[in-house]
Amino acid sequence: MTSVAVVGAGISGLVAAYRLRQALGPAATITLVEAAERIGGKLRTVPLADGVIDIGAEAFVGRRPEVPALLAELGIADQLVHPAGLRPLVWAGGALHPLPTETLMGIPSGRAAVEGLVDDATLARIDAEPATPLRWDRASDIDVGSLVAERFGEQVVRRSVDPLLGGVYSGLSSSIGVRAALPTLAAALDSGASSLTEAVRLALPPPLAGPVFGGIRDGYAVLLDALLAAADPVLELGMTVRSIERIGTSWQLEPLGSFDGVVLALPAQTIGRLLAVVAPAAASAAAAIPLASSALVALALPAGADLPQHSGVLVATGESLRAKAFTFSSRKWPHLAERGVALVRASFGRYGDSVADTGDADLIAAATEDLATVTGVSVTPTDAVVQHWSGGLPQYLPGHLDRVDEIESGLADLAGLEVAGAFLRGVGVPACISAGSAAAARLLAAVH
């Protein structure tokens, strides 16, 4: 294999190109194609207030090893940073509450997890849940919201589960399937847990010895640039691949030409359109994965802005606020606190709403006003930047893993064509790194 195309220069595509370069050596031609005018996909680092800030993902889960391992491989391990350890708050019922602990993505393991956040009737329902007969179908899937509402009530869904799932998927618990989003919970229920309370307790991961999250000191751009340099591809920015066709043992990409192998690291619906002719079953499954749009507003506030001593605020669904979450970046990250300016990120948009389509000026105003509501900090930003993420995150609807299986089985006989991305088996940066590495490995195995 001497010529490979990776279509999509987000983190999955960049990792795939890097892994292919490692395996194929300097003589191979690796072409990296990106429809946008920059690399990075849904990761982006921009200037703000005499420094930089990430306006896509800003952190990764510390339990997974992919990001630290990749930083070390690339010789930039000194960029790894960790949060200050402050806890976030939840805005619910027009007031701030501590974020529940001892929960699985907001699903409580007992009444103590959500005391003070939900009413007495809901607490009584949580107490009674273990004695309530549980209906669970091992052969099907259900959305997280329906399961939790049936067992614990709507307040738990709106005030605890939705805020956390909304941060991960830009969705609602009603648009997220249990099996794909919470596999350990599904496994506990499949194994015969007699109640949701018992299943959550079985599914809770053991406490981490180290930090829960990690980040990159100078933003994800550092990692993206290092991957690009190490992959050393022929970079084609601003180019859209219009079609893909198999000719003999090669793959023809219009308008680029012929390649021995191809990795498609694109949003699911774009992959669905490209695969319609060569892999119709896989294309249909990919096209059925919907996308949520979101927007992020990064604010620089005067240094004296008295933000709460917490990492941020998650907003319950059904509240009057337009923002769904705030990150107090200069509280959360010690390296940002050193800059002497208060930095805040405000997130907007959930699956099915149009908030993210609001104009930049209105989003900045909404972020400033909602921040004042939840914190009492009413100041004019000294600087601001807005990022719209159209179709930013795939929604893992019930049955998502079945659709992923259909995509993978539909490509099984097409040697030299692989897919990668957040639509497969995880939306976070570590999962996308894993997906890019796995796609490169499958491609290499198929053509050698």
Tab-separated table of C-alpha atoms in Angstrom:
chain	number	residue	atom	x	y	z
A	1	MET	CA	0.000	0.000	0.000
A	2	THR	CA	1.682	3.182	-1.199
A	3	SER	CA	-1.138	5.726	-1.435
A	4	VAL	CA	-3.811	6.294	1.177
A	5	ALA	CA	-6.472	8.967	1.545
A	6	VAL	CA	-7.884	10.034	4.893
A	7	VAL	CA	-11.019	12.084	4.377
A	8	GLY	CA	-11.708	14.359	7.325
A	9	ALA	CA	-9.052	16.166	9.357
A	10	GLY	CA	-10.713	16.071	12.754
A	11	ILE	CA	-9.010	14.252	15.611
A	12	SER	CA	-10.081	10.809	14.303
A	13	GLY	CA	-8.720	11.499	10.810
A	14	LEU	CA	-5.487	13.031	12.080
A	15	VAL	CA	-4.830	10.039	14.320
A	16	ALA	CA	-5.591	7.635	11.463
A	17	ALA	CA	-3.143	9.501	9.197
A	18	TYR	CA	-0.490	9.465	11.921
A	19	ARG	CA	-0.885	5.726	12.548
A	20	LEU	CA	-0.714	5.015	8.826
A	21	ARG	CA	2.477	7.044	8.517
A	22	GLN	CA	3.998	5.118	11.414
A	23	ALA	CA	3.208	1.809	9.705
A	24	LEU	CA	3.883	2.676	6.071
A	25	GLY	CA	6.975	4.793	6.491
A	26	PRO	CA	8.118	7.930	4.696
A	27	ALA	CA	7.796	6.564	1.154
A	28	ALA	CA	4.003	6.219	1.262
A	29	THR	CA	1.799	9.058	0.048
A	30	ILE	CA	-0.828	9.893	2.633
A	31	THR	CA	-3.361	12.465	1.486
A	32	LEU	CA	-5.433	14.203	4.155
A	33	VAL	CA	-8.559	15.823	2.768
A	34	GLU	CA	-10.676	18.375	4.629
A	35	ALA	CA	-13.682	20.324	3.371
A	36	ALA	CA	-13.042	23.176	5.819
A	37	GLU	CA	-10.146	25.604	5.604
A	38	ARG	CA	-8.553	24.315	8.812
A	39	ILE	CA	-7.797	21.036	10.547
A	40	GLY	CA	-9.323	19.937	13.827
A	41	GLY	CA	-12.987	19.305	13.107
A	42	LYS	CA	-14.914	19.950	16.307
A	43	LEU	CA	-11.732	20.837	18.204
A	44	ARG	CA	-10.587	24.430	17.951
A	45	THR	CA	-8.286	26.733	19.894
A	46	VAL	CA	-8.676	30.486	19.401
A	47	PRO	CA	-7.178	33.711	20.785
A	48	LEU	CA	-8.978	35.363	23.684
A	49	ALA	CA	-7.771	38.057	26.086
A	50	ASP	CA	-4.037	37.863	25.341
A	51	GLY	CA	-4.039	34.075	25.389
A	52	VAL	CA	-5.859	31.116	23.878
A	53	ILE	CA	-8.893	29.057	24.827
A	54	ASP	CA	-10.539	25.923	23.456
A	55	ILE	CA	-13.995	26.520	22.035
A	56	GLY	CA	-14.749	22.900	21.284
A	57	ALA	CA	-13.893	20.169	23.754
A	58	GLU	CA	-11.606	21.464	26.513
A	59	ALA	CA	-11.055	18.340	28.589
A	60	PHE	CA	-10.871	14.570	28.411
A	61	VAL	CA	-11.822	11.832	30.861
A	62	GLY	CA	-8.847	10.891	33.010
A	63	ARG	CA	-9.981	7.289	33.296
A	64	ARG	CA	-9.052	6.689	29.643
A	65	PRO	CA	-5.360	6.536	28.629
A	66	GLU	CA	-5.501	7.629	24.984
A	67	VAL	CA	-4.737	11.349	25.280
A	68	PRO	CA	-1.823	11.143	27.756
A	69	ALA	CA	-0.329	8.254	25.767
A	70	LEU	CA	-0.588	10.193	22.507
A	71	LEU	CA	0.930	13.335	24.044
A	72	ALA	CA	3.858	11.236	25.257
A	73	GLU	CA	4.290	9.604	21.838
A	74	LEU	CA	4.433	12.983	20.175
A	75	GLY	CA	6.901	14.428	22.668
A	76	ILE	CA	4.509	16.956	24.187
A	77	ALA	CA	3.673	15.262	27.494
A	78	ASP	CA	4.580	18.506	29.278
A	79	GLN	CA	1.352	19.975	27.869
A	80	LEU	CA	-0.787	17.707	30.086
A	81	VAL	CA	-2.645	19.646	32.804
A	82	HIS	CA	-5.358	18.820	35.314
A	83	PRO	CA	-8.214	20.823	36.853
A	84	ALA	CA	-8.079	22.421	40.268
A	85	GLY	CA	-10.529	19.866	41.675
A	86	LEU	CA	-13.484	22.210	42.181
A	87	ARG	CA	-16.968	20.714	41.810
A	88	PRO	CA	-19.648	22.102	39.447
A	89	LEU	CA	-23.095	23.250	40.516
A	90	VAL	CA	-26.556	22.605	39.049
A	91	TRP	CA	-29.087	25.364	38.388
A	92	ALA	CA	-32.532	23.870	39.035
A	93	GLY	CA	-35.764	25.347	40.301
A	94	GLY	CA	-34.258	28.819	40.001
A	95	ALA	CA	-31.419	28.110	42.448
A	96	LEU	CA	-27.922	26.645	42.621
A	97	HIS	CA	-27.342	23.175	44.061
A	98	PRO	CA	-24.253	20.973	44.417
A	99	LEU	CA	-23.821	18.534	41.564
A	100	PRO	CA	-24.992	15.111	42.793
A	101	THR	CA	-22.310	12.612	43.693
A	102	GLU	CA	-22.522	8.814	43.599
A	103	THR	CA	-24.445	8.886	40.347
A	104	LEU	CA	-23.951	7.213	36.980
A	105	MET	CA	-24.246	10.072	34.478
A	106	GLY	CA	-26.711	11.683	36.888
A	107	ILE	CA	-28.680	8.523	37.706
A	108	PRO	CA	-28.628	8.289	41.507
A	109	SER	CA	-27.504	5.250	43.446
A	110	GLY	CA	-29.844	6.222	46.282
A	111	ARG	CA	-31.647	9.159	47.860
A	112	ALA	CA	-28.492	10.671	49.353
A	113	ALA	CA	-27.145	11.424	45.883
A	114	VAL	CA	-29.899	13.932	45.067
A	115	GLU	CA	-31.115	15.171	48.449
A	116	GLY	CA	-31.667	18.914	48.234
A	117	LEU	CA	-31.925	18.798	44.451
A	118	VAL	CA	-35.327	17.073	44.137
A	119	ASP	CA	-38.515	17.245	46.197
A	120	ASP	CA	-39.643	14.933	48.996
A	121	ALA	CA	-42.025	13.018	46.751
A	122	THR	CA	-39.164	12.170	44.409
A	123	LEU	CA	-36.950	11.103	47.309
A	124	ALA	CA	-39.720	8.795	48.528
A	125	ARG	CA	-39.960	7.337	45.039
A	126	ILE	CA	-36.219	6.672	44.998
A	127	ASP	CA	-36.504	4.961	48.398
A	128	ALA	CA	-39.300	2.731	47.111
A	129	GLU	CA	-37.692	1.878	43.769
A	130	PRO	CA	-35.791	-1.263	44.858
A	131	ALA	CA	-39.090	-2.888	45.869
A	132	THR	CA	-40.879	-1.952	42.635
A	133	PRO	CA	-40.913	-4.735	39.995
A	134	LEU	CA	-38.505	-3.948	37.161
A	135	ARG	CA	-39.275	-4.539	33.489
A	136	TRP	CA	-36.116	-4.870	31.408
A	137	ASP	CA	-35.868	-6.401	27.940
A	138	ARG	CA	-32.448	-7.907	27.292
A	139	ALA	CA	-33.178	-8.037	23.561
A	140	SER	CA	-33.925	-4.343	23.037
A	141	ASP	CA	-32.867	-0.832	24.006
A	142	ILE	CA	-34.614	2.108	25.656
A	143	ASP	CA	-33.797	5.770	26.025
A	144	VAL	CA	-32.194	6.814	29.303
A	145	GLY	CA	-34.910	9.362	30.077
A	146	SER	CA	-37.783	6.901	29.883
A	147	LEU	CA	-36.020	4.376	32.099
A	148	VAL	CA	-35.106	6.928	34.769
A	149	ALA	CA	-38.477	8.701	34.683
A	150	GLU	CA	-40.338	5.437	35.160
A	151	ARG	CA	-38.206	4.397	38.119
A	152	PHE	CA	-37.249	7.694	39.816
A	153	GLY	CA	-39.496	10.371	38.326
A	154	GLU	CA	-39.176	13.360	35.984
A	155	GLN	CA	-37.343	15.596	38.449
A	156	VAL	CA	-34.357	13.259	38.475
A	157	VAL	CA	-34.340	13.311	34.679
A	158	ARG	CA	-34.540	17.104	34.336
A	159	ARG	CA	-32.325	18.112	37.240
A	160	SER	CA	-29.666	15.412	37.342
A	161	VAL	CA	-29.526	13.269	34.190
A	162	ASP	CA	-30.287	15.788	31.424
A	163	PRO	CA	-27.642	18.322	32.542
A	164	LEU	CA	-24.885	15.703	32.441
A	165	LEU	CA	-25.942	13.975	29.225
A	166	GLY	CA	-26.487	17.375	27.612
A	167	GLY	CA	-22.860	18.228	28.265
A	168	VAL	CA	-21.579	15.018	26.682
A	169	TYR	CA	-23.913	14.627	23.707
A	170	SER	CA	-25.591	18.038	23.232
A	171	GLY	CA	-28.767	16.010	23.615
A	172	LEU	CA	-31.416	15.001	26.080
A	173	SER	CA	-31.780	11.760	27.958
A	174	SER	CA	-34.839	11.085	25.788
A	175	SER	CA	-32.601	11.005	22.690
A	176	ILE	CA	-29.871	8.777	24.134
A	177	GLY	CA	-30.054	4.977	24.325
A	178	VAL	CA	-28.979	3.113	27.433
A	179	ARG	CA	-26.842	0.497	25.698
A	180	ALA	CA	-24.545	2.875	23.803
A	181	ALA	CA	-24.274	5.669	26.385
A	182	LEU	CA	-24.275	3.590	29.580
A	183	PRO	CA	-22.970	0.124	28.662
A	184	THR	CA	-22.070	-0.831	32.226
A	185	LEU	CA	-25.625	-0.047	33.355
A	186	ALA	CA	-27.061	-2.126	30.499
A	187	ALA	CA	-24.728	-4.977	31.442
A	188	ALA	CA	-25.869	-4.859	35.067
A	189	LEU	CA	-29.522	-4.931	33.998
A	190	ASP	CA	-28.864	-7.734	31.516
A	191	SER	CA	-27.189	-9.713	34.294
A	192	GLY	CA	-30.335	-9.614	36.385
A	193	ALA	CA	-30.167	-6.558	38.636
A	194	SER	CA	-33.509	-6.439	40.399
A	195	SER	CA	-33.829	-2.636	40.370
A	196	LEU	CA	-32.344	0.446	38.767
A	197	THR	CA	-30.824	1.359	42.129
A	198	GLU	CA	-28.989	-1.963	42.275
A	199	ALA	CA	-27.905	-1.683	38.623
A	200	VAL	CA	-26.447	1.804	39.163
A	201	ARG	CA	-24.508	0.632	42.212
A	202	LEU	CA	-23.113	-2.309	40.231
A	203	ALA	CA	-22.253	-0.093	37.264
A	204	LEU	CA	-20.521	2.732	39.146
A	205	PRO	CA	-16.809	2.734	38.287
A	206	PRO	CA	-14.315	2.470	41.138
A	207	PRO	CA	-13.015	5.810	42.424
A	208	LEU	CA	-10.087	7.229	40.497
A	209	ALA	CA	-6.816	7.583	42.332
A	210	GLY	CA	-5.927	10.616	40.213
A	211	PRO	CA	-7.770	13.525	38.579
A	212	VAL	CA	-11.102	12.836	36.891
A	213	PHE	CA	-10.253	15.037	33.887
A	214	GLY	CA	-7.226	16.253	31.999
A	215	GLY	CA	-6.559	19.030	29.521
A	216	ILE	CA	-3.860	20.552	27.310
A	217	ARG	CA	-2.100	23.666	28.572
A	218	ASP	CA	-2.023	25.552	25.274
A	219	GLY	CA	-5.199	24.056	23.867
A	220	TYR	CA	-6.017	21.154	21.588
A	221	ALA	CA	-4.319	22.988	18.713
A	222	VAL	CA	-1.005	21.765	20.143
A	223	LEU	CA	-2.072	18.145	19.752
A	224	LEU	CA	-3.616	18.727	16.317
A	225	ASP	CA	-0.486	20.439	15.003
A	226	ALA	CA	1.780	17.724	16.397
A	227	LEU	CA	-0.310	14.998	14.753
A	228	LEU	CA	-0.253	16.829	11.437
A	229	ALA	CA	3.524	17.230	11.558
A	230	ALA	CA	4.072	13.579	12.474
A	231	ALA	CA	1.656	12.303	9.814
A	232	ASP	CA	3.346	14.477	7.174
A	233	PRO	CA	0.466	14.184	4.706
A	234	VAL	CA	-0.344	15.887	1.446
A	235	LEU	CA	-2.882	18.277	2.960
A	236	GLU	CA	-5.895	19.286	0.869
A	237	LEU	CA	-7.941	21.934	2.690
A	238	GLY	CA	-11.188	23.354	1.357
A	239	MET	CA	-11.820	20.243	-0.743
A	240	THR	CA	-14.994	18.160	-0.651
A	241	VAL	CA	-14.952	14.539	-1.770
A	242	ARG	CA	-17.986	14.136	-4.002
A	243	SER	CA	-18.016	10.390	-4.615
A	244	ILE	CA	-16.202	7.138	-3.980
A	245	GLU	CA	-15.977	4.200	-6.389
A	246	ARG	CA	-14.157	0.889	-6.393
A	247	ILE	CA	-12.112	0.208	-9.510
A	248	GLY	CA	-10.345	-3.136	-9.319
A	249	THR	CA	-8.473	-3.196	-6.024
A	250	SER	CA	-8.245	0.595	-5.777
A	251	TRP	CA	-10.575	3.331	-4.624
A	252	GLN	CA	-11.391	6.325	-6.808
A	253	LEU	CA	-12.205	9.535	-4.954
A	254	GLU	CA	-13.704	12.365	-6.979
A	255	PRO	CA	-11.982	14.809	-7.518
A	256	LEU	CA	-8.734	13.459	-6.025
A	257	GLY	CA	-7.954	10.283	-7.955
A	258	SER	CA	-7.079	6.686	-7.110
A	259	PHE	CA	-5.838	5.285	-3.781
A	260	ASP	CA	-4.897	1.903	-2.384
A	261	GLY	CA	-6.829	2.571	0.805
A	262	VAL	CA	-9.267	5.100	2.234
A	263	VAL	CA	-10.364	6.095	5.735
A	264	LEU	CA	-13.549	8.148	5.949
A	265	ALA	CA	-13.372	10.166	9.175
A	266	LEU	CA	-16.507	12.236	8.634
A	267	PRO	CA	-19.887	12.843	10.278
A	268	ALA	CA	-22.194	9.849	9.961
A	269	GLN	CA	-24.641	11.476	7.550
A	270	THR	CA	-21.834	12.605	5.226
A	271	ILE	CA	-20.488	9.054	5.225
A	272	GLY	CA	-24.002	7.850	4.452
A	273	ARG	CA	-24.105	9.976	1.302
A	274	LEU	CA	-20.650	8.862	0.133
A	275	LEU	CA	-21.327	5.155	0.694
A	276	ALA	CA	-24.747	5.086	-0.984
A	277	VAL	CA	-23.441	3.298	-4.092
A	278	VAL	CA	-20.574	1.134	-2.819
A	279	ALA	CA	-22.133	0.064	0.513
A	280	PRO	CA	-25.876	0.841	0.561
A	281	ALA	CA	-26.656	-1.035	3.798
A	282	ALA	CA	-23.866	0.733	5.675
A	283	ALA	CA	-24.907	4.031	4.099
A	284	SER	CA	-28.489	3.637	5.272
A	285	ALA	CA	-27.403	2.859	8.838
A	286	ALA	CA	-25.014	5.824	8.924
A	287	ALA	CA	-27.618	8.215	7.529
A	288	ALA	CA	-29.992	7.199	10.330
A	289	ILE	CA	-27.705	8.656	13.015
A	290	PRO	CA	-28.962	12.213	13.689
A	291	LEU	CA	-26.769	15.146	14.643
A	292	ALA	CA	-27.214	17.881	17.224
A	293	SER	CA	-26.071	21.468	16.703
A	294	SER	CA	-24.635	23.626	19.445
A	295	ALA	CA	-22.811	26.880	20.037
A	296	LEU	CA	-20.179	28.008	22.493
A	297	VAL	CA	-19.490	31.517	23.749
A	298	ALA	CA	-16.148	32.225	25.433
A	299	LEU	CA	-16.106	35.361	27.570
A	300	ALA	CA	-13.236	37.290	29.096
A	301	LEU	CA	-14.391	39.270	32.137
A	302	PRO	CA	-12.550	41.855	34.222
A	303	ALA	CA	-10.061	40.220	36.579
A	304	GLY	CA	-12.111	41.248	39.596
A	305	ALA	CA	-15.246	39.370	38.479
A	306	ASP	CA	-16.184	37.317	41.536
A	307	LEU	CA	-17.067	33.973	40.016
A	308	PRO	CA	-18.149	31.228	42.436
A	309	GLN	CA	-15.442	28.913	43.709
A	310	HIS	CA	-16.712	26.089	41.542
A	311	SER	CA	-15.751	24.699	38.139
A	312	GLY	CA	-19.026	25.731	36.521
A	313	VAL	CA	-22.794	25.384	36.410
A	314	LEU	CA	-24.933	22.818	34.601
A	315	VAL	CA	-28.489	23.904	33.830
A	316	ALA	CA	-31.471	21.610	34.363
A	317	THR	CA	-33.934	21.252	31.519
A	318	GLY	CA	-37.141	23.203	31.819
A	319	GLU	CA	-35.429	26.274	33.293
A	320	SER	CA	-35.884	29.763	31.836
A	321	LEU	CA	-32.190	30.152	30.975
A	322	ARG	CA	-31.046	29.903	27.363
A	323	ALA	CA	-27.575	28.540	28.166
A	324	LYS	CA	-27.308	24.849	29.045
A	325	ALA	CA	-24.017	25.098	30.939
A	326	PHE	CA	-21.224	27.404	32.081
A	327	THR	CA	-17.591	26.509	32.638
A	328	PHE	CA	-15.676	28.886	34.895
A	329	SER	CA	-12.471	28.169	33.011
A	330	SER	CA	-10.208	30.381	35.114
A	331	ARG	CA	-11.513	28.663	38.264
A	332	LYS	CA	-11.401	25.163	36.795
A	333	TRP	CA	-7.915	25.259	35.284
A	334	PRO	CA	-4.959	26.572	37.346
A	335	HIS	CA	-2.955	27.431	34.229
A	336	LEU	CA	-5.776	29.715	33.016
A	337	ALA	CA	-6.079	31.339	36.437
A	338	GLU	CA	-2.488	32.535	36.000
A	339	ARG	CA	-3.576	34.876	33.191
A	340	GLY	CA	-5.180	37.378	35.561
A	341	VAL	CA	-8.530	37.503	33.757
A	342	ALA	CA	-11.823	35.758	34.467
A	343	LEU	CA	-12.630	33.306	31.656
A	344	VAL	CA	-16.046	31.711	31.172
A	345	ARG	CA	-17.422	29.337	28.539
A	346	ALA	CA	-21.200	29.278	27.960
A	347	SER	CA	-22.732	26.373	26.018
A	348	PHE	CA	-25.959	26.518	24.025
A	349	GLY	CA	-28.067	24.031	22.114
A	350	ARG	CA	-29.535	20.591	22.618
A	351	TYR	CA	-30.771	18.068	20.091
A	352	GLY	CA	-34.023	19.255	18.568
A	353	ASP	CA	-33.804	22.955	19.473
A	354	SER	CA	-32.602	25.905	17.419
A	355	VAL	CA	-30.822	27.950	20.106
A	356	ALA	CA	-27.450	27.326	18.473
A	357	ASP	CA	-28.654	29.104	15.315
A	358	THR	CA	-28.941	32.425	17.180
A	359	GLY	CA	-26.686	35.252	15.949
A	360	ASP	CA	-23.362	35.949	17.627
A	361	ALA	CA	-24.369	39.225	19.290
A	362	ASP	CA	-27.528	37.681	20.738
A	363	LEU	CA	-25.604	34.665	22.027
A	364	ILE	CA	-23.046	36.885	23.765
A	365	ALA	CA	-25.890	38.873	25.336
A	366	ALA	CA	-27.663	35.676	26.408
A	367	ALA	CA	-24.461	34.279	27.906
A	368	THR	CA	-23.809	37.500	29.836
A	369	GLU	CA	-27.386	37.769	31.109
A	370	ASP	CA	-27.697	34.109	32.098
A	371	LEU	CA	-24.327	34.250	33.833
A	372	ALA	CA	-25.568	37.188	35.893
A	373	THR	CA	-28.699	35.231	36.800
A	374	VAL	CA	-26.883	32.165	38.097
A	375	THR	CA	-23.871	33.861	39.721
A	376	GLY	CA	-24.849	37.448	40.436
A	377	VAL	CA	-21.798	38.544	38.417
A	378	SER	CA	-23.102	41.306	36.165
A	379	VAL	CA	-20.248	42.769	34.143
A	380	THR	CA	-19.546	43.672	30.540
A	381	PRO	CA	-17.141	41.220	28.856
A	382	THR	CA	-13.833	42.714	27.799
A	383	ASP	CA	-13.574	40.176	24.964
A	384	ALA	CA	-15.745	37.405	23.519
A	385	VAL	CA	-15.698	34.795	20.789
A	386	VAL	CA	-18.538	32.641	19.435
A	387	GLN	CA	-18.294	29.235	17.782
A	388	HIS	CA	-21.264	27.587	16.066
A	389	TRP	CA	-21.061	23.814	15.767
A	390	SER	CA	-23.566	22.821	13.086
A	391	GLY	CA	-24.221	19.108	13.360
A	392	GLY	CA	-21.615	18.955	16.076
A	393	LEU	CA	-22.401	15.687	17.843
A	394	PRO	CA	-24.099	12.425	16.831
A	395	GLN	CA	-27.084	11.314	18.884
A	396	TYR	CA	-26.853	7.787	20.201
A	397	LEU	CA	-30.543	6.953	19.890
A	398	PRO	CA	-31.870	3.639	21.240
A	399	GLY	CA	-30.537	0.906	18.983
A	400	HIS	CA	-27.391	2.905	18.150
A	401	LEU	CA	-25.065	-0.058	18.555
A	402	ASP	CA	-27.175	-2.029	16.081
A	403	ARG	CA	-26.671	0.756	13.536
A	404	VAL	CA	-22.922	0.723	14.181
A	405	ASP	CA	-22.892	-3.052	13.657
A	406	GLU	CA	-24.727	-2.546	10.343
A	407	ILE	CA	-22.142	0.025	9.233
A	408	GLU	CA	-19.232	-2.236	10.115
A	409	SER	CA	-20.764	-5.374	8.591
A	410	GLY	CA	-21.659	-3.422	5.448
A	411	LEU	CA	-17.986	-2.559	4.988
A	412	ALA	CA	-16.582	-5.962	5.957
A	413	ASP	CA	-16.096	-7.162	2.372
A	414	LEU	CA	-14.737	-3.857	1.045
A	415	ALA	CA	-11.011	-4.239	1.613
A	416	GLY	CA	-9.223	-0.923	1.816
A	417	LEU	CA	-12.194	1.169	2.965
A	418	GLU	CA	-12.655	2.045	6.635
A	419	VAL	CA	-14.589	4.569	8.723
A	420	ALA	CA	-13.792	6.405	11.957
A	421	GLY	CA	-15.417	9.080	14.064
A	422	ALA	CA	-17.548	10.064	17.022
A	423	PHE	CA	-20.604	8.304	15.561
A	424	LEU	CA	-19.206	4.848	16.321
A	425	ARG	CA	-18.669	3.920	19.964
A	426	GLY	CA	-17.922	7.118	21.868
A	427	VAL	CA	-18.078	10.886	21.346
A	428	GLY	CA	-15.205	12.062	23.536
A	429	VAL	CA	-11.680	12.825	22.367
A	430	PRO	CA	-10.238	9.571	23.796
A	431	ALA	CA	-12.892	7.544	21.952
A	432	CYS	CA	-12.155	9.380	18.705
A	433	ILE	CA	-8.427	8.728	19.101
A	434	SER	CA	-9.236	5.056	19.607
A	435	ALA	CA	-11.511	5.046	16.546
A	436	GLY	CA	-8.829	6.619	14.349
A	437	SER	CA	-6.186	4.136	15.511
A	438	ALA	CA	-8.544	1.186	15.016
A	439	ALA	CA	-9.497	2.299	11.491
A	440	ALA	CA	-5.831	2.546	10.504
A	441	ALA	CA	-5.116	-0.900	11.970
A	442	ARG	CA	-8.045	-2.489	10.115
A	443	LEU	CA	-6.974	-0.854	6.863
A	444	LEU	CA	-3.429	-2.134	7.221
A	445	ALA	CA	-4.612	-5.644	8.062
A	446	ALA	CA	-7.027	-5.748	5.128
A	447	VAL	CA	-4.565	-4.805	2.407
A	448	HIS	CA	-1.451	-6.644	3.572
